[in-house]
Tab-separated table of C-alpha atoms and ligand atoms in Angstrom:
chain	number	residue	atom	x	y	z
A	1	UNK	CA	130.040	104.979	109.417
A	2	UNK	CA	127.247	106.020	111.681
A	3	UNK	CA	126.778	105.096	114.920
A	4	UNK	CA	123.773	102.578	114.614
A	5	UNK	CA	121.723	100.729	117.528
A	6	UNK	CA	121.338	97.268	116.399
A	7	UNK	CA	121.557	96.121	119.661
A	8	UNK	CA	123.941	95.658	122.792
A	9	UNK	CA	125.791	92.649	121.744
A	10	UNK	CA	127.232	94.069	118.943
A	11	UNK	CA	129.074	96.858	121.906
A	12	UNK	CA	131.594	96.908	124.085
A	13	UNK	CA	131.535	96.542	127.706
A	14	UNK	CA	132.208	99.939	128.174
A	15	UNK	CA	129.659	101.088	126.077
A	16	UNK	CA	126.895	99.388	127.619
A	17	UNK	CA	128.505	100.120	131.184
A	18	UNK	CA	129.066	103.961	130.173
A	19	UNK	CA	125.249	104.039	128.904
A	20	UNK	CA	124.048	102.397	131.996
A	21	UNK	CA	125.603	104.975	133.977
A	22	UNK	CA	124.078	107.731	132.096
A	23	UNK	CA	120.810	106.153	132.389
A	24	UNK	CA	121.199	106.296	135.979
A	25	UNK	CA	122.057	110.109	135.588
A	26	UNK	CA	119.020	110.973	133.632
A	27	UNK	CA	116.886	109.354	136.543
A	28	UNK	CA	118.377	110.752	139.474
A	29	UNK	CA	118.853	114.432	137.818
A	30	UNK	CA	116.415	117.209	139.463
A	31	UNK	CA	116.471	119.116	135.946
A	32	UNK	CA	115.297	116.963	132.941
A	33	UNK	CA	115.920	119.733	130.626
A	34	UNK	CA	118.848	120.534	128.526
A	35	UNK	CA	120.187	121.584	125.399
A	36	UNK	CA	122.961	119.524	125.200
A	37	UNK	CA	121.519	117.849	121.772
A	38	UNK	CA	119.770	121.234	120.418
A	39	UNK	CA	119.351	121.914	116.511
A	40	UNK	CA	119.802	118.032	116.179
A	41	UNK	CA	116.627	115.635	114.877
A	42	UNK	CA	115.104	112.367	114.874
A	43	UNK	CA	112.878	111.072	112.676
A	44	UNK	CA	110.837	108.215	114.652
A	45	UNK	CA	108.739	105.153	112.037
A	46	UNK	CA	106.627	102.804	113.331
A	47	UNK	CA	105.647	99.985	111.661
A	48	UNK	CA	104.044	99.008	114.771
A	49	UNK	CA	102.028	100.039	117.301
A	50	UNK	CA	103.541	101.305	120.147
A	51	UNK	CA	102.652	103.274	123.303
A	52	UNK	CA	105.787	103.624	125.513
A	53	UNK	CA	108.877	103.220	122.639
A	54	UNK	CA	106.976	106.498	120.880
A	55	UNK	CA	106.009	108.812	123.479
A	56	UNK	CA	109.252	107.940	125.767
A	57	UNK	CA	111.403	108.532	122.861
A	58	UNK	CA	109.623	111.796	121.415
A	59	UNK	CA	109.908	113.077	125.164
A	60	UNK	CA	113.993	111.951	125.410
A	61	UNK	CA	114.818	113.778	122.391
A	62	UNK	CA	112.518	117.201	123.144
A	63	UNK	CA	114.286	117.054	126.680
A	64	UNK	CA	117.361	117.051	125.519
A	65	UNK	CA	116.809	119.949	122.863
A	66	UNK	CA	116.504	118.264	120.141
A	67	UNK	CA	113.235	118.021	117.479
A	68	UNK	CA	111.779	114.788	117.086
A	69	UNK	CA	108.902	113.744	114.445
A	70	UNK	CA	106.732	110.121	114.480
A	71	UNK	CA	105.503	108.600	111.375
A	72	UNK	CA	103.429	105.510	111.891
A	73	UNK	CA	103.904	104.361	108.190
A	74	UNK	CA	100.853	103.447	106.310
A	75	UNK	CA	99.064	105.996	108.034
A	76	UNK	CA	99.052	109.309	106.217
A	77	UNK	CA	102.686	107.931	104.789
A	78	UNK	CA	102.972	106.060	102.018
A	79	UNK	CA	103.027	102.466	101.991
A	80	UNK	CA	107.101	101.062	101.317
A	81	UNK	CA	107.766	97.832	99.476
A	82	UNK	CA	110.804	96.318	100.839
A	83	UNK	CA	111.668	93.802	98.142
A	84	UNK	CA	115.050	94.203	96.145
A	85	UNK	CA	114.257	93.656	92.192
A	86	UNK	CA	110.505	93.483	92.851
A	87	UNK	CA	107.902	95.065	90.624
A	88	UNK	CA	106.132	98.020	92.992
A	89	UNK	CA	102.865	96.938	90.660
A	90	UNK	CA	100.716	96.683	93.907
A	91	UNK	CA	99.417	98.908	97.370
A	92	UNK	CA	103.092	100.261	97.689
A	93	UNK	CA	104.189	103.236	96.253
A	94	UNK	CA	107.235	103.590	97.994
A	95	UNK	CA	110.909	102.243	97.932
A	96	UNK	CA	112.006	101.844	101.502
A	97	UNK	CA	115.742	102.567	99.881
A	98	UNK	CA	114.243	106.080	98.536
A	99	UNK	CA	112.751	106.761	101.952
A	100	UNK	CA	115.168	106.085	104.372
A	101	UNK	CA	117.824	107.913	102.108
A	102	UNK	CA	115.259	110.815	101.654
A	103	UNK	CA	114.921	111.129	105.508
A	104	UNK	CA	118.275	111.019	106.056
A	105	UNK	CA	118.939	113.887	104.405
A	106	UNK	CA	116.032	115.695	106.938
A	107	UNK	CA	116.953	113.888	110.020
A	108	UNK	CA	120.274	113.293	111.996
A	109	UNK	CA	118.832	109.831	113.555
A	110	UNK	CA	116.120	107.584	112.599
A	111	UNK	CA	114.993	105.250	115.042
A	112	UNK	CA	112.373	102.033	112.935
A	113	UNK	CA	110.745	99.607	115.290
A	114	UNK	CA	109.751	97.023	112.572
A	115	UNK	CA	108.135	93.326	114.199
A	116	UNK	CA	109.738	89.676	113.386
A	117	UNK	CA	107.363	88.604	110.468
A	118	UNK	CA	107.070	85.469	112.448
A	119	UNK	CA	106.385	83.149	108.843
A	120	UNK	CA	109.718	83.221	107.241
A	121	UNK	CA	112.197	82.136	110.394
A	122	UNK	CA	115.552	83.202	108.632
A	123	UNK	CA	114.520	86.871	107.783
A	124	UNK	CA	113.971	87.563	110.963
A	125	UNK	CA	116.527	85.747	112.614
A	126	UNK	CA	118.796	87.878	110.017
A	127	UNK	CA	117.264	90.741	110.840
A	128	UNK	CA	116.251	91.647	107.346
A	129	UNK	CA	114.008	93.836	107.700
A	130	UNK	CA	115.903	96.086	110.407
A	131	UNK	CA	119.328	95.959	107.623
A	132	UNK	CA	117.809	96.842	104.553
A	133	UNK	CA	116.839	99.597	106.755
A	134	UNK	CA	119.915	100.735	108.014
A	135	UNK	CA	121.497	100.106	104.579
A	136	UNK	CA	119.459	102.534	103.157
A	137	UNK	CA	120.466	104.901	106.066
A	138	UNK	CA	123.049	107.620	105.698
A	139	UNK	CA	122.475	108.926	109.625
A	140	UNK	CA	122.750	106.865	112.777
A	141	UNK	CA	119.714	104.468	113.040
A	142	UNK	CA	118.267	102.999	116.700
A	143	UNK	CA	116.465	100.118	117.092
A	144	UNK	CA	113.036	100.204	118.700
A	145	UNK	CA	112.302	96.980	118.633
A	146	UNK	CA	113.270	94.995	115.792
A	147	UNK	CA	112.823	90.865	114.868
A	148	UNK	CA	114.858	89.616	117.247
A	149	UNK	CA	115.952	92.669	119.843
A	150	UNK	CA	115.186	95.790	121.770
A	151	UNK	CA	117.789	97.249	122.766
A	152	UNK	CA	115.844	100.559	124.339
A	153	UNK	CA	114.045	98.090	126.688
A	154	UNK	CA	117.024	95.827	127.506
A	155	UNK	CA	118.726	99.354	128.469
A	156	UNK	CA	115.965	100.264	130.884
A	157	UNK	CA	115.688	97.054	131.959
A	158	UNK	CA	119.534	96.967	133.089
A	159	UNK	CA	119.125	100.720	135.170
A	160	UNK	CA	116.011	99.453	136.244
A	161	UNK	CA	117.216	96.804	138.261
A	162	UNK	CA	120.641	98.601	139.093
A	163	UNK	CA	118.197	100.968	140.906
A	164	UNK	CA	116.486	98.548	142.528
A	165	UNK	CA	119.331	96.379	143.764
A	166	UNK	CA	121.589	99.798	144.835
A	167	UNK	CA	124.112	98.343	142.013
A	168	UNK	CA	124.225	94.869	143.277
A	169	UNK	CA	122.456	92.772	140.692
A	170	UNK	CA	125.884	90.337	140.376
A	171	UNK	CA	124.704	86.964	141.039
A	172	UNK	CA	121.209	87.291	141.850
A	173	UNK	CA	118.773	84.775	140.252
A	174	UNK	CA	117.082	86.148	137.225
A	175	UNK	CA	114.299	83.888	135.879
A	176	UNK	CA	112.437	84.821	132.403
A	177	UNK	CA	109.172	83.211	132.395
A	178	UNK	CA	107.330	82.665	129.078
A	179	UNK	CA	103.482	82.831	129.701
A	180	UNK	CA	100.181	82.388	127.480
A	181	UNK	CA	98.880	84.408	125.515
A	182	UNK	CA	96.248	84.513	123.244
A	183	UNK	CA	98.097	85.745	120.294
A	184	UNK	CA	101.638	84.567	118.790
A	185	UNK	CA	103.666	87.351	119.819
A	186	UNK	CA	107.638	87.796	118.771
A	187	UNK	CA	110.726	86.626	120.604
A	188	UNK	CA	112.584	90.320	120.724
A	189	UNK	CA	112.250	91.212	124.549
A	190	UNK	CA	112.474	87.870	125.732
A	191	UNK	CA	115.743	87.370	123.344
A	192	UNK	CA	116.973	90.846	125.156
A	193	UNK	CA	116.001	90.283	128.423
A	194	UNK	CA	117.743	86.983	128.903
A	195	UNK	CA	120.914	89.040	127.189
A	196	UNK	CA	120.913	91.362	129.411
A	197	UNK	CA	120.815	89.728	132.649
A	198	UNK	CA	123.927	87.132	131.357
A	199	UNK	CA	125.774	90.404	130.501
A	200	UNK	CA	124.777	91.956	134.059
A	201	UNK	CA	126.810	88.464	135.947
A	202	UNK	CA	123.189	87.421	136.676
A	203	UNK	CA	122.209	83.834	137.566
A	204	UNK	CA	119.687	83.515	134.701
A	205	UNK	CA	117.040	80.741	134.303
A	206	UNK	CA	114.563	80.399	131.302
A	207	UNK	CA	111.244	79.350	131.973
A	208	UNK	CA	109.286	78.111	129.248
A	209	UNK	CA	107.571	74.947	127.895
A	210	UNK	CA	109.856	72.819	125.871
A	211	UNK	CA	108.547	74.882	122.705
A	212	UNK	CA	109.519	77.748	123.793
A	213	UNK	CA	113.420	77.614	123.921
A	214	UNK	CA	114.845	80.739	122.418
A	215	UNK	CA	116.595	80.667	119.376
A	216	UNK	CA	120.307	79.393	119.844
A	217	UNK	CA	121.813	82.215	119.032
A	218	UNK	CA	120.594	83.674	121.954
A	219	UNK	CA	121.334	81.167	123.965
A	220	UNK	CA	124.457	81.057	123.153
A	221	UNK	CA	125.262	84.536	123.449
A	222	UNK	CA	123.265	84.495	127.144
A	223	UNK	CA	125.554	81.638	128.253
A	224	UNK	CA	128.982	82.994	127.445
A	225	UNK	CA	127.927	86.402	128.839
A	226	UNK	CA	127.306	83.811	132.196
A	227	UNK	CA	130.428	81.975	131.481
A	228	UNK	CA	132.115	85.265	131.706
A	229	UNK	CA	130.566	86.479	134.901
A	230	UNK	CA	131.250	82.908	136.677
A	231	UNK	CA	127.566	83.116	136.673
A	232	UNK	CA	124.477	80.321	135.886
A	233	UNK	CA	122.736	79.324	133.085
A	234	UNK	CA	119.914	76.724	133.151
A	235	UNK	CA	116.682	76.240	131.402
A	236	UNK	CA	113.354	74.917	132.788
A	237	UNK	CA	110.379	73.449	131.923
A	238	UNK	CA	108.564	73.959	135.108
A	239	UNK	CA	107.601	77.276	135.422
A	240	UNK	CA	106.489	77.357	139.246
A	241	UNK	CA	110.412	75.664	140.503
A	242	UNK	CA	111.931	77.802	138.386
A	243	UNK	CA	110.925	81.005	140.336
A	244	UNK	CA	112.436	79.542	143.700
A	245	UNK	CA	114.295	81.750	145.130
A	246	UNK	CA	114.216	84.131	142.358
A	247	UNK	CA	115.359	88.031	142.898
A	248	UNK	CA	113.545	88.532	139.656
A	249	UNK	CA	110.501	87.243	137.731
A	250	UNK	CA	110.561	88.653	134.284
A	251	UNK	CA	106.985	87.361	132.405
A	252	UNK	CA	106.866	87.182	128.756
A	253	UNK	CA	104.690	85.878	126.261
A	254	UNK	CA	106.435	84.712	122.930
A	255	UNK	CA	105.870	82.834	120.031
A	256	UNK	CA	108.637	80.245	120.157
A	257	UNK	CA	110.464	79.195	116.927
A	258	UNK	CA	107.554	76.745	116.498
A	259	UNK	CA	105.678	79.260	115.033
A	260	UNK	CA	107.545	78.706	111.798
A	261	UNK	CA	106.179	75.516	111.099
A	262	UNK	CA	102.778	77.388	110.777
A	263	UNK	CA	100.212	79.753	113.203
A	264	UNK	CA	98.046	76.983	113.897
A	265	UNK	CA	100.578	74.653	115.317
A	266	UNK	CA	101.993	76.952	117.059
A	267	UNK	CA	98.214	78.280	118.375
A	268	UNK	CA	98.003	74.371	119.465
A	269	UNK	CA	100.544	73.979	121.266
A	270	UNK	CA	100.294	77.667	123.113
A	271	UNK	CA	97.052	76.626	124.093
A	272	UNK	CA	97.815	73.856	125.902
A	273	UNK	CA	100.060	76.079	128.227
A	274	UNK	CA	97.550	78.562	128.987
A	275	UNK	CA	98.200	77.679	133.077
A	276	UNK	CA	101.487	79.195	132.567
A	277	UNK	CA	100.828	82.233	134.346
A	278	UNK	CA	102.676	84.460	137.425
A	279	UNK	CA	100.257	84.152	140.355
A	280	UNK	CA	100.957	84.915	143.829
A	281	UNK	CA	101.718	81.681	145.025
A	282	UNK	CA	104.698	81.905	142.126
A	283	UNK	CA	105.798	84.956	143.365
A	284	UNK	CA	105.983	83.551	146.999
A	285	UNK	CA	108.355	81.103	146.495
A	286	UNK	CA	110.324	83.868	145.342
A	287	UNK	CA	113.755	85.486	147.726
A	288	UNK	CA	110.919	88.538	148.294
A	289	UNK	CA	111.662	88.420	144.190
A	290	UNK	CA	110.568	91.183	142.364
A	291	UNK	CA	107.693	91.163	138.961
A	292	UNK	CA	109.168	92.910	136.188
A	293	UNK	CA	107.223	92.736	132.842
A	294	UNK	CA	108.202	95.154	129.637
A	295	UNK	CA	104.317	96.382	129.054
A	296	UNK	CA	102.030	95.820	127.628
A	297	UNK	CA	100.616	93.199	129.626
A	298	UNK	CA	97.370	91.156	129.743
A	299	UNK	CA	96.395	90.813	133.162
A	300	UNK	CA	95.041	87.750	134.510
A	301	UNK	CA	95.907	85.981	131.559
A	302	UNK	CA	100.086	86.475	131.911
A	303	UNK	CA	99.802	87.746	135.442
A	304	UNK	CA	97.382	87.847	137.948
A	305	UNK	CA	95.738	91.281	139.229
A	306	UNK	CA	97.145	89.969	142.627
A	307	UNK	CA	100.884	90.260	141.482
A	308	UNK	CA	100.727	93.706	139.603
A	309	UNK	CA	98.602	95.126	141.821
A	310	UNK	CA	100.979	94.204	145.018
A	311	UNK	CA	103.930	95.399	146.254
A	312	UNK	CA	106.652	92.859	144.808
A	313	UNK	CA	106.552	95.204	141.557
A	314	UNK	CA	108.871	96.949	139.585
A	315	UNK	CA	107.608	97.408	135.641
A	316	UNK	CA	106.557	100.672	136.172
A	317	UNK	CA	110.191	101.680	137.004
A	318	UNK	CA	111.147	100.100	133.806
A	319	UNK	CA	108.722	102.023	132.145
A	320	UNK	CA	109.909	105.125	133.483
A	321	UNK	CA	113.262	104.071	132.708
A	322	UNK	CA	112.794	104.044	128.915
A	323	UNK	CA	112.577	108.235	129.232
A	324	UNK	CA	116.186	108.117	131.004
A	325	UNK	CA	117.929	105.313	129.094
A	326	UNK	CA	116.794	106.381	125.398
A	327	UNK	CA	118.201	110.190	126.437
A	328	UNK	CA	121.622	108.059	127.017
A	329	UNK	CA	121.100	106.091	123.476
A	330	UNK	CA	120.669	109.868	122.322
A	331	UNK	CA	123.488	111.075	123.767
A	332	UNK	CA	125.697	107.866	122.098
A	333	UNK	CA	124.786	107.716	118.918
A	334	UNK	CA	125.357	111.547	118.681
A	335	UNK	CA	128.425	111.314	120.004
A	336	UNK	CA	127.497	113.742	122.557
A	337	UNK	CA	129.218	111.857	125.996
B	401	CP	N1	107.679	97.908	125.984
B	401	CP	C1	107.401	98.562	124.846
B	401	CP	O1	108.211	98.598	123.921
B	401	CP	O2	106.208	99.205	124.857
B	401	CP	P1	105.480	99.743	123.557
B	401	CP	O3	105.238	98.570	122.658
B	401	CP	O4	104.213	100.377	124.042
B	401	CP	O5	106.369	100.747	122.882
């Protein structure tokens, strides 16, 4: 069986401890360079765009010694048709089953980052997409942002606030704020970002209109992470209170599960939240909390110039993080620690 990331929840403590750690390595070692994965491969699709995921996991690999190669499919690949029993009569003229188990027979890792469809609620709750993927898979696969998670940014997340606290992240308040947007975006790094805090013995409060409320599964994973830790778990609808006396402001836009009933409900009901935004005056009612936001991020219209521009920041550490934390995932799923 290969060693897939799905996502954290699915590992141990010690795993996700173990690959913290080594996170934390990566970013405090003077020598990026090694060897210690050479004459191994990755094989990198994108079914979505991506700036960060791509070039920070190209760069992990190469670092490490190893070769990696991005498709971004439907662009000089063909097109896949994911359908079991369908009839491949239209634009695709590709199987996914014949090319995942064509580049696993290349590659020693594939890593997909395929996007919630955000019409059909239980396929991507289910992950669908992401299994037939890894189904078809004969090599470890890592997530790079699938439906519902992403585990790479949930992993830099974690070291990026272990920096930033010197280790001490127990018990301080973590609040995920949902803000507008002008598109319906999906629910994976809002649905890992809350998981992640609850598994770090956080004191985690979701922000978001009553719409908003993450899937249950989620939640219920977030709160017994808290239960665990002795830690809180509360949800808000007031998106100012919520921040007081926050350590950490995490700003997301999502589509809520009201998007299933149909875009332009959901487009309704989003824009009649567009004041939910982080502005300074947010931030200031913060304990000298700090902005954290996964990127990319519409500014002024999620957060104000004034907040990512200042010095209560630390997203660009997270960014940097996803070099040092996807050289751990590297190192796990090759069985190389
Ligand atoms: N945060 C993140 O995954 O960035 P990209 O979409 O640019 O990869």
């Amino acid at each position: 069986m290969p060693r897939h990331l799905i996502d954290w929840h699915l590992l141990d403590d010690a795993t996700w401890e173990r690959l913290i750690e080594r996170s934390l390595h990566h970013y405090r070692a003077t020598d990026r360079w090694s060897t210690v994965a050479a004459k191994r491969s990755i094989g990198l699709l994108f079914f979505n765009s991506s700036l960060r995921t791509r070039t920070s996991m190209e760069l992990a690999a190469v670092q490490l010694g190893a070769h990696a190669s991005t498709l971004n499919i439907g662009q000089g690949t063909w097109g896949f048709a994911w359908e079991k029993g369908g009839v491949m009569d239209g634009n695709e003229a590709e199987h996914i089953d014949e090319a995942v188990a064509v580049l696993s027979r290349y590659y020693d890792a594939l890593g997909v980052r395929v996007f919630a469809s955000l019409t059909d609620r239980e396929k991507d709750r289910d992950e669908t997409l992401l299994n037939t993927f890894v189904d078809a898979a004969t090599v470890p696969v890592i997530n790079l942002e699938s439906a519902f998670y992403h585990p790479c940014q949930a992993l830099s997340d974690a070291a990026a606030m272990m920096t930033h606290f010197g280790g001490k992240v127990r018990r301080r308040k973590f609040v995920l704020t949902w803000c507008y947007h002008p598109r319906a975006l999906p629910m994976a790094v809002p649905n890992s970002a809350l998981l992640t805090a609850a598994r770090l013995g956080m004191d985690v409060t979701l922000a978001c209109p009553p719409p908003y409320v993450l899937d249950s599964r989620i939640l219920d994973l977030a709160e017994g992470y808290a239960h665990q830790h002795g830690a809180q778990f509360s949800i808000s609808d007031d998106q100012s209170a919520a921040c007081e006396g926050a350590d950490i402001v995490y700003a997301k836009a999502w589509s809520g599960p009201a998007v299933y009933a149909g875009a332009d409900e959901e487009a309704a009901i989003r824009a009649a939240h567009r004041d939910w935004r982080v502005t300074r005056a947010i931030m200031d009612r913060t304990a000298n909390g700090r902005f954290m936001h996964c990127l990319p991020v519409r500014r002024n219209v999620v957060v104000d110039d004034a907040v990512l521009d200042g010095p209560s920041t630390i997203h660009l550490l997270q960014a940097e993080f996803r070099l040092h934390a996807q050289k751990a995932i590297l190192e796990h799923i090759w069985d190389l620690l």
